[in-house]
JSON list of C-alpha atoms in Angstrom, two decimals:
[
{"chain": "A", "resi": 1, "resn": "UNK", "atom": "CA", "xyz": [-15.80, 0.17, 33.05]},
{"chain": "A", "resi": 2, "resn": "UNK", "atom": "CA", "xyz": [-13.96, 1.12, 35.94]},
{"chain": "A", "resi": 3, "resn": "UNK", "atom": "CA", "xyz": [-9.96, 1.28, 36.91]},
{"chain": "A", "resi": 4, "resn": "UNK", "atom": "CA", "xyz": [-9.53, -2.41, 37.64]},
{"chain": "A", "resi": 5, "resn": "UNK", "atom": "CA", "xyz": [-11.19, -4.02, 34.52]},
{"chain": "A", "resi": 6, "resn": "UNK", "atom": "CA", "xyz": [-8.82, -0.90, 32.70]},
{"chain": "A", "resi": 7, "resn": "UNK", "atom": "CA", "xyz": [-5.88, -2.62, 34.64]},
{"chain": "A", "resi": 8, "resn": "UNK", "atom": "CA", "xyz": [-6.35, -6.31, 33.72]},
{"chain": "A", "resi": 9, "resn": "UNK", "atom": "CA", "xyz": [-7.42, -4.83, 30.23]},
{"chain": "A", "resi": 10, "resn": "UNK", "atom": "CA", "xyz": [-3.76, -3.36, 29.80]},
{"chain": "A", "resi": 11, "resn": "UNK", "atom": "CA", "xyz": [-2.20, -6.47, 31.81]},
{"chain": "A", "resi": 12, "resn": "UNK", "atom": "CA", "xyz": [-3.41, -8.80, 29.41]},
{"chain": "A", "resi": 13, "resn": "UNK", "atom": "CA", "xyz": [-2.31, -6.71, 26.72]},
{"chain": "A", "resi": 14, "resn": "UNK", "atom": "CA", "xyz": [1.10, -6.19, 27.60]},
{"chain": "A", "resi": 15, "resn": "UNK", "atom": "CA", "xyz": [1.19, -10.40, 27.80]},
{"chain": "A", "resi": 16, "resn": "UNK", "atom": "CA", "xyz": [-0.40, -10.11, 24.21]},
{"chain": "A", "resi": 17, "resn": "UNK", "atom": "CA", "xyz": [2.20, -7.61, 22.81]},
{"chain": "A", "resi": 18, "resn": "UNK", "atom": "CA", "xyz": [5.10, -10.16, 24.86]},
{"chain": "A", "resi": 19, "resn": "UNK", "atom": "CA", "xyz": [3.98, -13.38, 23.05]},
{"chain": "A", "resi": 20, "resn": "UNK", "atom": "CA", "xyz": [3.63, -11.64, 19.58]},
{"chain": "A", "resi": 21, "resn": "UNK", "atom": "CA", "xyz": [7.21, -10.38, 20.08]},
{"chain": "A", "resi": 22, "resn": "UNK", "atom": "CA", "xyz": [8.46, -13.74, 21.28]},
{"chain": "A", "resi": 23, "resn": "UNK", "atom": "CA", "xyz": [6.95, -15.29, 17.93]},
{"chain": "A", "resi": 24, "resn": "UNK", "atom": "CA", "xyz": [8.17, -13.02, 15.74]},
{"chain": "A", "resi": 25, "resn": "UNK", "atom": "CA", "xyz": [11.82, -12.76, 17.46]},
{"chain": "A", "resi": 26, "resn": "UNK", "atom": "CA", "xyz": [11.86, -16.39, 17.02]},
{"chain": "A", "resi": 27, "resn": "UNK", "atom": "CA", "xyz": [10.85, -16.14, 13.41]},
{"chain": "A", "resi": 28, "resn": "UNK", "atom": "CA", "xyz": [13.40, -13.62, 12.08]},
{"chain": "A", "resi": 29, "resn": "UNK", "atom": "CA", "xyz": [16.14, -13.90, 14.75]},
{"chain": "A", "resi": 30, "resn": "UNK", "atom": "CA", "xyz": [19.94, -14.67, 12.90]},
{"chain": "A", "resi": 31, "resn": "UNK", "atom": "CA", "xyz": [20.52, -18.24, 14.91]},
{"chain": "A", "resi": 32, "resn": "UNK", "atom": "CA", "xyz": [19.81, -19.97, 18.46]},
{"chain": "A", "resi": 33, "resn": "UNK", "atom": "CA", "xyz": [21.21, -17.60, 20.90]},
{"chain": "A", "resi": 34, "resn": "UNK", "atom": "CA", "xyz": [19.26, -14.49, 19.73]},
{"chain": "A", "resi": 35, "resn": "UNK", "atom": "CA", "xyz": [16.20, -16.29, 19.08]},
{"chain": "A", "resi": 36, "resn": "UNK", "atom": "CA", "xyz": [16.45, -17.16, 23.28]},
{"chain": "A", "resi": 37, "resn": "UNK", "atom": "CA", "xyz": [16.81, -14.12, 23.78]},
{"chain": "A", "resi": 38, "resn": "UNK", "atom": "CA", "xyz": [13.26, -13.52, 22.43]},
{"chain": "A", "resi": 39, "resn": "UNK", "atom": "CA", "xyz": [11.63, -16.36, 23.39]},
{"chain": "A", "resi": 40, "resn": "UNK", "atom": "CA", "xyz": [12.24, -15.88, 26.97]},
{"chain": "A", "resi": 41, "resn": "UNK", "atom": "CA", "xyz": [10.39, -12.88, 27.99]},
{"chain": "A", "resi": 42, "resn": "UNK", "atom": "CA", "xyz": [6.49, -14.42, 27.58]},
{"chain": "A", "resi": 43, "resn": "UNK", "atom": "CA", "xyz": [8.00, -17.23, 29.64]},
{"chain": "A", "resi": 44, "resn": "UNK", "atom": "CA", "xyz": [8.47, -15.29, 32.86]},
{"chain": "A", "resi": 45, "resn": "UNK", "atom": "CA", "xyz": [7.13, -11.49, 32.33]},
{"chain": "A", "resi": 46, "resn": "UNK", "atom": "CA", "xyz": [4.25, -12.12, 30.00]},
{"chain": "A", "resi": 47, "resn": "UNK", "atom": "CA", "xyz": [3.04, -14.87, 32.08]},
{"chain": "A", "resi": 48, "resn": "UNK", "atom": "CA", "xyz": [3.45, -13.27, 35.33]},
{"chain": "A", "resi": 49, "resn": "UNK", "atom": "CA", "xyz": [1.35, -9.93, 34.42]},
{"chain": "A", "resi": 50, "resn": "UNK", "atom": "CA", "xyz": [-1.67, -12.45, 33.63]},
{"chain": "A", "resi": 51, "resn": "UNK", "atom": "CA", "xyz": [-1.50, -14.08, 36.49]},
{"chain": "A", "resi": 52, "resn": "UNK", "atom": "CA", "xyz": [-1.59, -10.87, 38.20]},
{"chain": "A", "resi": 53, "resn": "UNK", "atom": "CA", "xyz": [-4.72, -9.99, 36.26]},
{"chain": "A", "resi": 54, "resn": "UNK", "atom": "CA", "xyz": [-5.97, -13.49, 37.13]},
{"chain": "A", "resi": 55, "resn": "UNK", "atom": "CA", "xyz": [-5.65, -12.27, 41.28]},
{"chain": "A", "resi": 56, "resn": "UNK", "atom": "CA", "xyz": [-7.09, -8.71, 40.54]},
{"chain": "A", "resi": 57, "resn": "UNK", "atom": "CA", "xyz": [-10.10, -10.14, 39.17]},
{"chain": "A", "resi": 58, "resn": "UNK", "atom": "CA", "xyz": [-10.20, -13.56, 41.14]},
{"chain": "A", "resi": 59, "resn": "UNK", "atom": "CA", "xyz": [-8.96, -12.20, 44.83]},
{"chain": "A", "resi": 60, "resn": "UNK", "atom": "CA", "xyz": [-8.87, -15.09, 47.02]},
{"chain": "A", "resi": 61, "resn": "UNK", "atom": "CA", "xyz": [-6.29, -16.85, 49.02]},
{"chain": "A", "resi": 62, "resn": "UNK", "atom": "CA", "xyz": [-6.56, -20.23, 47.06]},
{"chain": "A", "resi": 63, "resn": "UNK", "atom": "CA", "xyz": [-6.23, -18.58, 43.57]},
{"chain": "A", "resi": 64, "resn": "UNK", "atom": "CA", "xyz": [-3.67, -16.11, 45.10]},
{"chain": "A", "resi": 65, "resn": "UNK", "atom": "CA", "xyz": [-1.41, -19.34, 46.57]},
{"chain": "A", "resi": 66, "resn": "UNK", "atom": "CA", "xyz": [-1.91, -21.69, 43.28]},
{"chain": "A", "resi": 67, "resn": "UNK", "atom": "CA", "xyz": [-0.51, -18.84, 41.00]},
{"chain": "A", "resi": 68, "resn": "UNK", "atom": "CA", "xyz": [2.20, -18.39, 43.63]},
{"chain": "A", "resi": 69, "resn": "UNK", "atom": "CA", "xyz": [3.18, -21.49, 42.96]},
{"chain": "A", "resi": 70, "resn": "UNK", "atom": "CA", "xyz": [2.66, -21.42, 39.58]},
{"chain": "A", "resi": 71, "resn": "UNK", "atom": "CA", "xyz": [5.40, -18.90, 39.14]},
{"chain": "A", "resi": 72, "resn": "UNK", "atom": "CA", "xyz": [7.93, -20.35, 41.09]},
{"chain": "A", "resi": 73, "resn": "UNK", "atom": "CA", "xyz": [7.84, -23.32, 39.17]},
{"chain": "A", "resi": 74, "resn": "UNK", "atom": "CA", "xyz": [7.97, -21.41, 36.00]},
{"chain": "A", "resi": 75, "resn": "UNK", "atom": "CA", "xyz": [10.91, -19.00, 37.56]},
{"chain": "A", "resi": 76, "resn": "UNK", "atom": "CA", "xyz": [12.51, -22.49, 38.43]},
{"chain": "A", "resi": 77, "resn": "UNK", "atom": "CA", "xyz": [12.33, -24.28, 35.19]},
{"chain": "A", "resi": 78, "resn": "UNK", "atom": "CA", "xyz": [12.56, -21.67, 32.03]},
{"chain": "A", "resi": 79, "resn": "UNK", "atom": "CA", "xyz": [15.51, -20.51, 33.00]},
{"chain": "A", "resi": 80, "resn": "UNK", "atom": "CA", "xyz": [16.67, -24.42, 33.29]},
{"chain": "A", "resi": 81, "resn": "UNK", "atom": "CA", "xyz": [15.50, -25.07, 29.47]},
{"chain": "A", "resi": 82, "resn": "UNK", "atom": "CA", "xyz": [17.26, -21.33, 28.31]},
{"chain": "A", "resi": 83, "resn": "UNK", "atom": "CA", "xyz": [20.48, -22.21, 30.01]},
{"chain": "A", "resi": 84, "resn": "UNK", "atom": "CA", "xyz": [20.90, -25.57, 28.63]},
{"chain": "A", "resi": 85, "resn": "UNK", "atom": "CA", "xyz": [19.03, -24.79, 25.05]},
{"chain": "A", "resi": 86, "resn": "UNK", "atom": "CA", "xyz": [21.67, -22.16, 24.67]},
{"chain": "A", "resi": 87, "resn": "UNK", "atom": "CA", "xyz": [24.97, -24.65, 26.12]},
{"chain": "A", "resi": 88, "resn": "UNK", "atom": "CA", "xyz": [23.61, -27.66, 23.90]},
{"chain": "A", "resi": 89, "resn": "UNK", "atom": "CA", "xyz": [23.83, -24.79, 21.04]},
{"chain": "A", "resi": 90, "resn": "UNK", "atom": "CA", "xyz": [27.25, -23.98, 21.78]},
{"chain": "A", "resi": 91, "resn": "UNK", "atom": "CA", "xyz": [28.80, -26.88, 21.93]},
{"chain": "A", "resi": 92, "resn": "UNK", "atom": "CA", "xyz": [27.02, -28.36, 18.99]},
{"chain": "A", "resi": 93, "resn": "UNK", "atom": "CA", "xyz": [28.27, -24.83, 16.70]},
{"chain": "A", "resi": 94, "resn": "UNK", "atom": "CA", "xyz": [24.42, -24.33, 15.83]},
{"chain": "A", "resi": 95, "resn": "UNK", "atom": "CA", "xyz": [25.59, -20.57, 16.61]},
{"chain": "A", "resi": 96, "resn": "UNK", "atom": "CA", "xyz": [26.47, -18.06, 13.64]},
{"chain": "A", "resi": 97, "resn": "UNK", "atom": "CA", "xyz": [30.45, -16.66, 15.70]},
{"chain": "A", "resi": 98, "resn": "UNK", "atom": "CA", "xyz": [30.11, -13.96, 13.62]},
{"chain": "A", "resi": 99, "resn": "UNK", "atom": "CA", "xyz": [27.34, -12.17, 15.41]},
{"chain": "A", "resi": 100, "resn": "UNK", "atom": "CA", "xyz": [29.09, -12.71, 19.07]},
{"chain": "A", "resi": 101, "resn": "UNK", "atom": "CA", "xyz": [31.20, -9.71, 20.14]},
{"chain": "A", "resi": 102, "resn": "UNK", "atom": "CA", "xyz": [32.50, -11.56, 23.13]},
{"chain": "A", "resi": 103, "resn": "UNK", "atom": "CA", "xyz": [33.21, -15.16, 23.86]},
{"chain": "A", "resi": 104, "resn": "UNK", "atom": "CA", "xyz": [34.29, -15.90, 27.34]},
{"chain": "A", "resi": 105, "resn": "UNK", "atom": "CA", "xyz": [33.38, -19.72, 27.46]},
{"chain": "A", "resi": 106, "resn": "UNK", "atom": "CA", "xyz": [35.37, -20.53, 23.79]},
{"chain": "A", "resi": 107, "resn": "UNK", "atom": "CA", "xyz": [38.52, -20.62, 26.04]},
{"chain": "A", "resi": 108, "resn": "UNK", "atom": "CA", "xyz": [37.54, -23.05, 28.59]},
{"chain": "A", "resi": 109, "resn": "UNK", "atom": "CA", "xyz": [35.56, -25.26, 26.11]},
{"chain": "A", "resi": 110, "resn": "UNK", "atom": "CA", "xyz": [38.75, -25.26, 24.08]},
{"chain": "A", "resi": 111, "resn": "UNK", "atom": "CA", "xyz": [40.89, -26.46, 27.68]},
{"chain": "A", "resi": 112, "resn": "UNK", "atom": "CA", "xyz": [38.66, -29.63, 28.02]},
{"chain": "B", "resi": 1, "resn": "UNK", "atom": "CA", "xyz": [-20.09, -7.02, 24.21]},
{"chain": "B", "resi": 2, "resn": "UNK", "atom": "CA", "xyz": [-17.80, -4.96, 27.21]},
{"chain": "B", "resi": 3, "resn": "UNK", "atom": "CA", "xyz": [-14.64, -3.16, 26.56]},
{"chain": "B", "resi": 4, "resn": "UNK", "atom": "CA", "xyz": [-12.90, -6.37, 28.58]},
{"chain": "B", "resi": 5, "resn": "UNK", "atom": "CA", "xyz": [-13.44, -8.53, 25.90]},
{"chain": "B", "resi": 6, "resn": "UNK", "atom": "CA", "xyz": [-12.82, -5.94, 22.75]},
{"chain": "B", "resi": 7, "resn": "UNK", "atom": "CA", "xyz": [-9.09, -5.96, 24.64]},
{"chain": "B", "resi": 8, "resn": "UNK", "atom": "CA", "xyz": [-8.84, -9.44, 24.96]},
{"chain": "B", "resi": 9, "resn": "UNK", "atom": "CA", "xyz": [-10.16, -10.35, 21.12]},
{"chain": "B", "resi": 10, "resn": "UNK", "atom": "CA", "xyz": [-6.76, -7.85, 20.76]},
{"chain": "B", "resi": 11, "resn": "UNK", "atom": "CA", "xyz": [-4.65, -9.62, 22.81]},
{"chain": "B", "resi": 12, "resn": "UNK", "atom": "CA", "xyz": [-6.26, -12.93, 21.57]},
{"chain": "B", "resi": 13, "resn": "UNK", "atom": "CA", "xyz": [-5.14, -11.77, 17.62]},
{"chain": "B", "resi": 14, "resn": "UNK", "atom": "CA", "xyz": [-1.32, -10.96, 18.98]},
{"chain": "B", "resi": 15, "resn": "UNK", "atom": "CA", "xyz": [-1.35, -14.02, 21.26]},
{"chain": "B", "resi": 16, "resn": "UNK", "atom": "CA", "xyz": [-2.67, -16.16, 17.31]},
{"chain": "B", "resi": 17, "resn": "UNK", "atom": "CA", "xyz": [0.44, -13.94, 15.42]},
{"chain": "B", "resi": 18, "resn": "UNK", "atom": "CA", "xyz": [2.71, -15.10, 18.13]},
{"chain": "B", "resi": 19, "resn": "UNK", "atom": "CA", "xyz": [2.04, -18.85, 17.82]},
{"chain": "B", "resi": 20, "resn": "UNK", "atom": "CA", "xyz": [1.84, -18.47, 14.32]},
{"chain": "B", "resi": 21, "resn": "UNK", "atom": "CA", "xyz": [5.49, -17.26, 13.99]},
{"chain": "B", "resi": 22, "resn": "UNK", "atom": "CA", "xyz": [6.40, -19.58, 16.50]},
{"chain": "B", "resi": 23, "resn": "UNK", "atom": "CA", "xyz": [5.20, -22.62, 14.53]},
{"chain": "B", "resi": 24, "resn": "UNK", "atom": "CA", "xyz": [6.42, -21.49, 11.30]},
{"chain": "B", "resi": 25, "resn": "UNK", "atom": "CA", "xyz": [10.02, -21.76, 13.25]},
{"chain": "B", "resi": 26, "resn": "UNK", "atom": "CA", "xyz": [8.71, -25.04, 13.97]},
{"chain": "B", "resi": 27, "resn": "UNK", "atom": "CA", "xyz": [8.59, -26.02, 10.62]},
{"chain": "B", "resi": 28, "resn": "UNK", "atom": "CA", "xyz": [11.83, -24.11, 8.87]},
{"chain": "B", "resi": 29, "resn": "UNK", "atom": "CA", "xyz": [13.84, -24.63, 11.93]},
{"chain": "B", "resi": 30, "resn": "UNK", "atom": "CA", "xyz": [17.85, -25.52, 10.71]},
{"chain": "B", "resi": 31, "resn": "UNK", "atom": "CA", "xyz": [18.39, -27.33, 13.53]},
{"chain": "B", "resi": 32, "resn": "UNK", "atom": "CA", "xyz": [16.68, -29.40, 16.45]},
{"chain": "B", "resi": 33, "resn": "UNK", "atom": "CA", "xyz": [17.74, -26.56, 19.05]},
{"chain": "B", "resi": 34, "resn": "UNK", "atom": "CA", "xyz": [15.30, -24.06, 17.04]},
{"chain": "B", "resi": 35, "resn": "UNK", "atom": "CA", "xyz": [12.45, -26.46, 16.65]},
{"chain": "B", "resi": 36, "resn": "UNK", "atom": "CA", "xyz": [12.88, -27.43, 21.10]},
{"chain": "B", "resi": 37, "resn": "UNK", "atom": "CA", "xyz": [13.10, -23.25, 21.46]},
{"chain": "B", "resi": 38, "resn": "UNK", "atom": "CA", "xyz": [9.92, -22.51, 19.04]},
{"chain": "B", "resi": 39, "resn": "UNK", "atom": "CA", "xyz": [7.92, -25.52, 21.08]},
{"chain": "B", "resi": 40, "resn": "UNK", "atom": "CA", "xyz": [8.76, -23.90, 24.00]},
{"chain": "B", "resi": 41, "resn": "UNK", "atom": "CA", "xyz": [7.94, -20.65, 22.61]},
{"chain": "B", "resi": 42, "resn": "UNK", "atom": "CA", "xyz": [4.20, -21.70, 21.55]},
{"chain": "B", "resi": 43, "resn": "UNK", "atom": "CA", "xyz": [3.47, -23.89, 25.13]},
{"chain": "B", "resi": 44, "resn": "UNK", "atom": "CA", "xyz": [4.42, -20.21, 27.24]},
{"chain": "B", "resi": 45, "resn": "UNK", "atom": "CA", "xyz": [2.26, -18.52, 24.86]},
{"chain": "B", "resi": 46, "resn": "UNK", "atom": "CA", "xyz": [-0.66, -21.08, 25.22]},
{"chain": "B", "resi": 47, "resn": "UNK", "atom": "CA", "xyz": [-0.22, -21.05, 29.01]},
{"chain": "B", "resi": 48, "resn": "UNK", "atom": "CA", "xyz": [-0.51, -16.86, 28.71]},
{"chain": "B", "resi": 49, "resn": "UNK", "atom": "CA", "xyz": [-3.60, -17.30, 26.04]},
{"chain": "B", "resi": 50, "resn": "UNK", "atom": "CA", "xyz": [-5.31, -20.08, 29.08]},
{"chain": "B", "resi": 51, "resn": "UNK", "atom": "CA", "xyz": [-4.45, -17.11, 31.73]},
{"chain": "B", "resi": 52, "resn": "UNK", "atom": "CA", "xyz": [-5.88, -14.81, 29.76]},
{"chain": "B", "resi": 53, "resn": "UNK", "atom": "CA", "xyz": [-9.12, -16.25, 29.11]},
{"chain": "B", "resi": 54, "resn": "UNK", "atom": "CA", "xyz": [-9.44, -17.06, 32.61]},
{"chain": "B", "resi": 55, "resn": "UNK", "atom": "CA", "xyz": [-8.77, -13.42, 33.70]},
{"chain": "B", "resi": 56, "resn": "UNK", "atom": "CA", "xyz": [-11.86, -12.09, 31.16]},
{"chain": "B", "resi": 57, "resn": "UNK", "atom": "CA", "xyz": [-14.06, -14.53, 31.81]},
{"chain": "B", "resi": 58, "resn": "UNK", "atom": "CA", "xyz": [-13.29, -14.52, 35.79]},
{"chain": "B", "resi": 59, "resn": "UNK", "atom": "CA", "xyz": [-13.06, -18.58, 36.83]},
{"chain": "B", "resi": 60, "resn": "UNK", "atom": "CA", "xyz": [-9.80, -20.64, 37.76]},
{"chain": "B", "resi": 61, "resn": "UNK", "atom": "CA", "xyz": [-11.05, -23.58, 35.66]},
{"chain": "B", "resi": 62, "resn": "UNK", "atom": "CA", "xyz": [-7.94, -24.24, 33.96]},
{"chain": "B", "resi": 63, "resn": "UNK", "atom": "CA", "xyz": [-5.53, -23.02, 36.62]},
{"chain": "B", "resi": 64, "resn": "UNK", "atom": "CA", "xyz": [-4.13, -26.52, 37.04]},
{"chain": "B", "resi": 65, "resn": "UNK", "atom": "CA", "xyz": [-3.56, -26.80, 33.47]},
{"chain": "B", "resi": 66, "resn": "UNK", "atom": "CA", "xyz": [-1.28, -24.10, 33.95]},
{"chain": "B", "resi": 67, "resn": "UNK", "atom": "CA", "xyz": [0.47, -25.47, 37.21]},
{"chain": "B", "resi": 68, "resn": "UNK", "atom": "CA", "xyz": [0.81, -28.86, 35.22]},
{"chain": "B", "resi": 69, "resn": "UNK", "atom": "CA", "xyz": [2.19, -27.50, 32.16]},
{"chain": "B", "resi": 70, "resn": "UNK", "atom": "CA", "xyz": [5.15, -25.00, 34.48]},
{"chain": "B", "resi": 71, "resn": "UNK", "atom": "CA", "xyz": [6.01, -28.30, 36.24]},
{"chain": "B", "resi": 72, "resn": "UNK", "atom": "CA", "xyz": [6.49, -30.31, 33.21]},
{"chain": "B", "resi": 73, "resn": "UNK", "atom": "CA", "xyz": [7.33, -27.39, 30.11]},
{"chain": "B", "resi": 74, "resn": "UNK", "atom": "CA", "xyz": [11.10, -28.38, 31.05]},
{"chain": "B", "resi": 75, "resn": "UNK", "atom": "CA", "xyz": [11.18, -32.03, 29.95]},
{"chain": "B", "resi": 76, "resn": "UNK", "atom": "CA", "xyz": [11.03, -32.59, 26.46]},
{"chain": "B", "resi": 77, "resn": "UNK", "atom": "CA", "xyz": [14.01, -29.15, 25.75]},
{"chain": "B", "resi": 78, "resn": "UNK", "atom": "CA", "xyz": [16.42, -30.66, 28.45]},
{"chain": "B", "resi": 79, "resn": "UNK", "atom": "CA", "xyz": [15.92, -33.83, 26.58]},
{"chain": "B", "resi": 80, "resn": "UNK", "atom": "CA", "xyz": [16.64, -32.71, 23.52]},
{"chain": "B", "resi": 81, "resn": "UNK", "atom": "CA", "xyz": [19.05, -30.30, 24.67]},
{"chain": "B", "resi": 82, "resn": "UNK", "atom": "CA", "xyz": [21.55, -33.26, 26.64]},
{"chain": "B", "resi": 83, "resn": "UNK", "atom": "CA", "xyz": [20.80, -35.99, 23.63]},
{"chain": "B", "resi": 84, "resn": "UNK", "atom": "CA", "xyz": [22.15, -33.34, 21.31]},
{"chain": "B", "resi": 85, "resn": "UNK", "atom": "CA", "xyz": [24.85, -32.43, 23.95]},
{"chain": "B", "resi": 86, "resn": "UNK", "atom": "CA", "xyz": [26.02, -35.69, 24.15]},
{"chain": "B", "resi": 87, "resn": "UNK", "atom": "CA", "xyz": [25.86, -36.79, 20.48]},
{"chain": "B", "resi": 88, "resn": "UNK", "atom": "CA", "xyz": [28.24, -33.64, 19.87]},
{"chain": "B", "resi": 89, "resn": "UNK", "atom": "CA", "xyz": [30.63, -34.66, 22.77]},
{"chain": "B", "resi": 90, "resn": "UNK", "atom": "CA", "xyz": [30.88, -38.15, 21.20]},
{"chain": "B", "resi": 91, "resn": "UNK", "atom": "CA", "xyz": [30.81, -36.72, 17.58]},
{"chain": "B", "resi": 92, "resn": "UNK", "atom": "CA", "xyz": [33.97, -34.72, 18.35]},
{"chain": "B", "resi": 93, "resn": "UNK", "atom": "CA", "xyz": [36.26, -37.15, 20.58]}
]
């Protein structure tokens, strides 16, 4: 047991501890926009400290470039889905107005 | 058995929990906007749970399951996401 396999150990528990969170925030969040708020962090963090434990225990430049690109596809598109989960949820009123303390785009979705 | 895999039978139970939850979502859901969010929620936690195992078990079998599945995770919510945007647009004209 040395200080790498500790590091991947804790990496791949932190991605653990993300997608239990994102679960159960999904589960017991009040309506759409909260639950995206949860469900978006094993999309990007969780799965980006695995794939870093994937290059400390796998170091070469083919695994190092696929994961690469990996990411930046997943950086590209999640935040894609989020964005237009959470419009589509808007303008459909499958959000609970009491929970919002500000709304900035009522306004101009009220001008079309 | 190494102390590796005692933390990743740990991280394999919260990764279970996780898609658990997420499915249950799947199944109460009140609307179609959950049940796209909860999908999505179980496919990032599968592609973590496929990292994962890869990362113990040190191979890059499955790696281009996991380049397929961030290329394509973003088809089937902005589908449901714009049909549901547009069947409210025309709902409320």
């Amino acid at each position: 047991m040395d200080v790498g396999e500790l590091l991947v150990g804790a990496l791949i528990l932190l991605s653990g501890f993300l997608s239990m969170a994102a679960g159960i925030g999904a589960l017991r969040f009040p309506d759409v926009l909260s639950r995206l708020h949860a469900a978006t962090k094993p999309q990007v963090l969780g799965l980006a400290v695995v794939l870093l434990s994937i290059v400390l225990r796998v170091p070469s430049w083919g695994v190092v470039s696929t994961i690469v690109l990996i990411m930046t596809f997943q950086l590209l598109t999640q935040p894609m889905t989020a964005h237009m989960l959470g419009r589509a949820s808007y303008r459909s009123d499958s959000l609970r107005r009491d929970l919002l303390i500000r709304d900035d785009l009522g306004r101009d979705v009220d001008e079309r | 058995m190494s102390m590796l895999q005692v933390l990743g039978l740990v991280a394999g139970v919260m990764f279970g929990i996780g898609a658990i939850a997420a499915i249950v979502r799947i199944v109460r859901g009140p609307t179609m906007l959950d049940r796209a969010l909860a999908t999505d929620v179980v496919l990032a936690i599968a592609m973590c749970a496929l990292a994962a195992e890869m990362a113990i078990n040190r191979h890059t079998d499955t790696l281009v399951v996991l380049l397929v599945l961030a290329l394509f995770a973003i088809v089937g919510s902005i589908a449901i996401a714009r049909f549901i945007g547009k069947e409210d647009e025309h709902g409320r004209r």
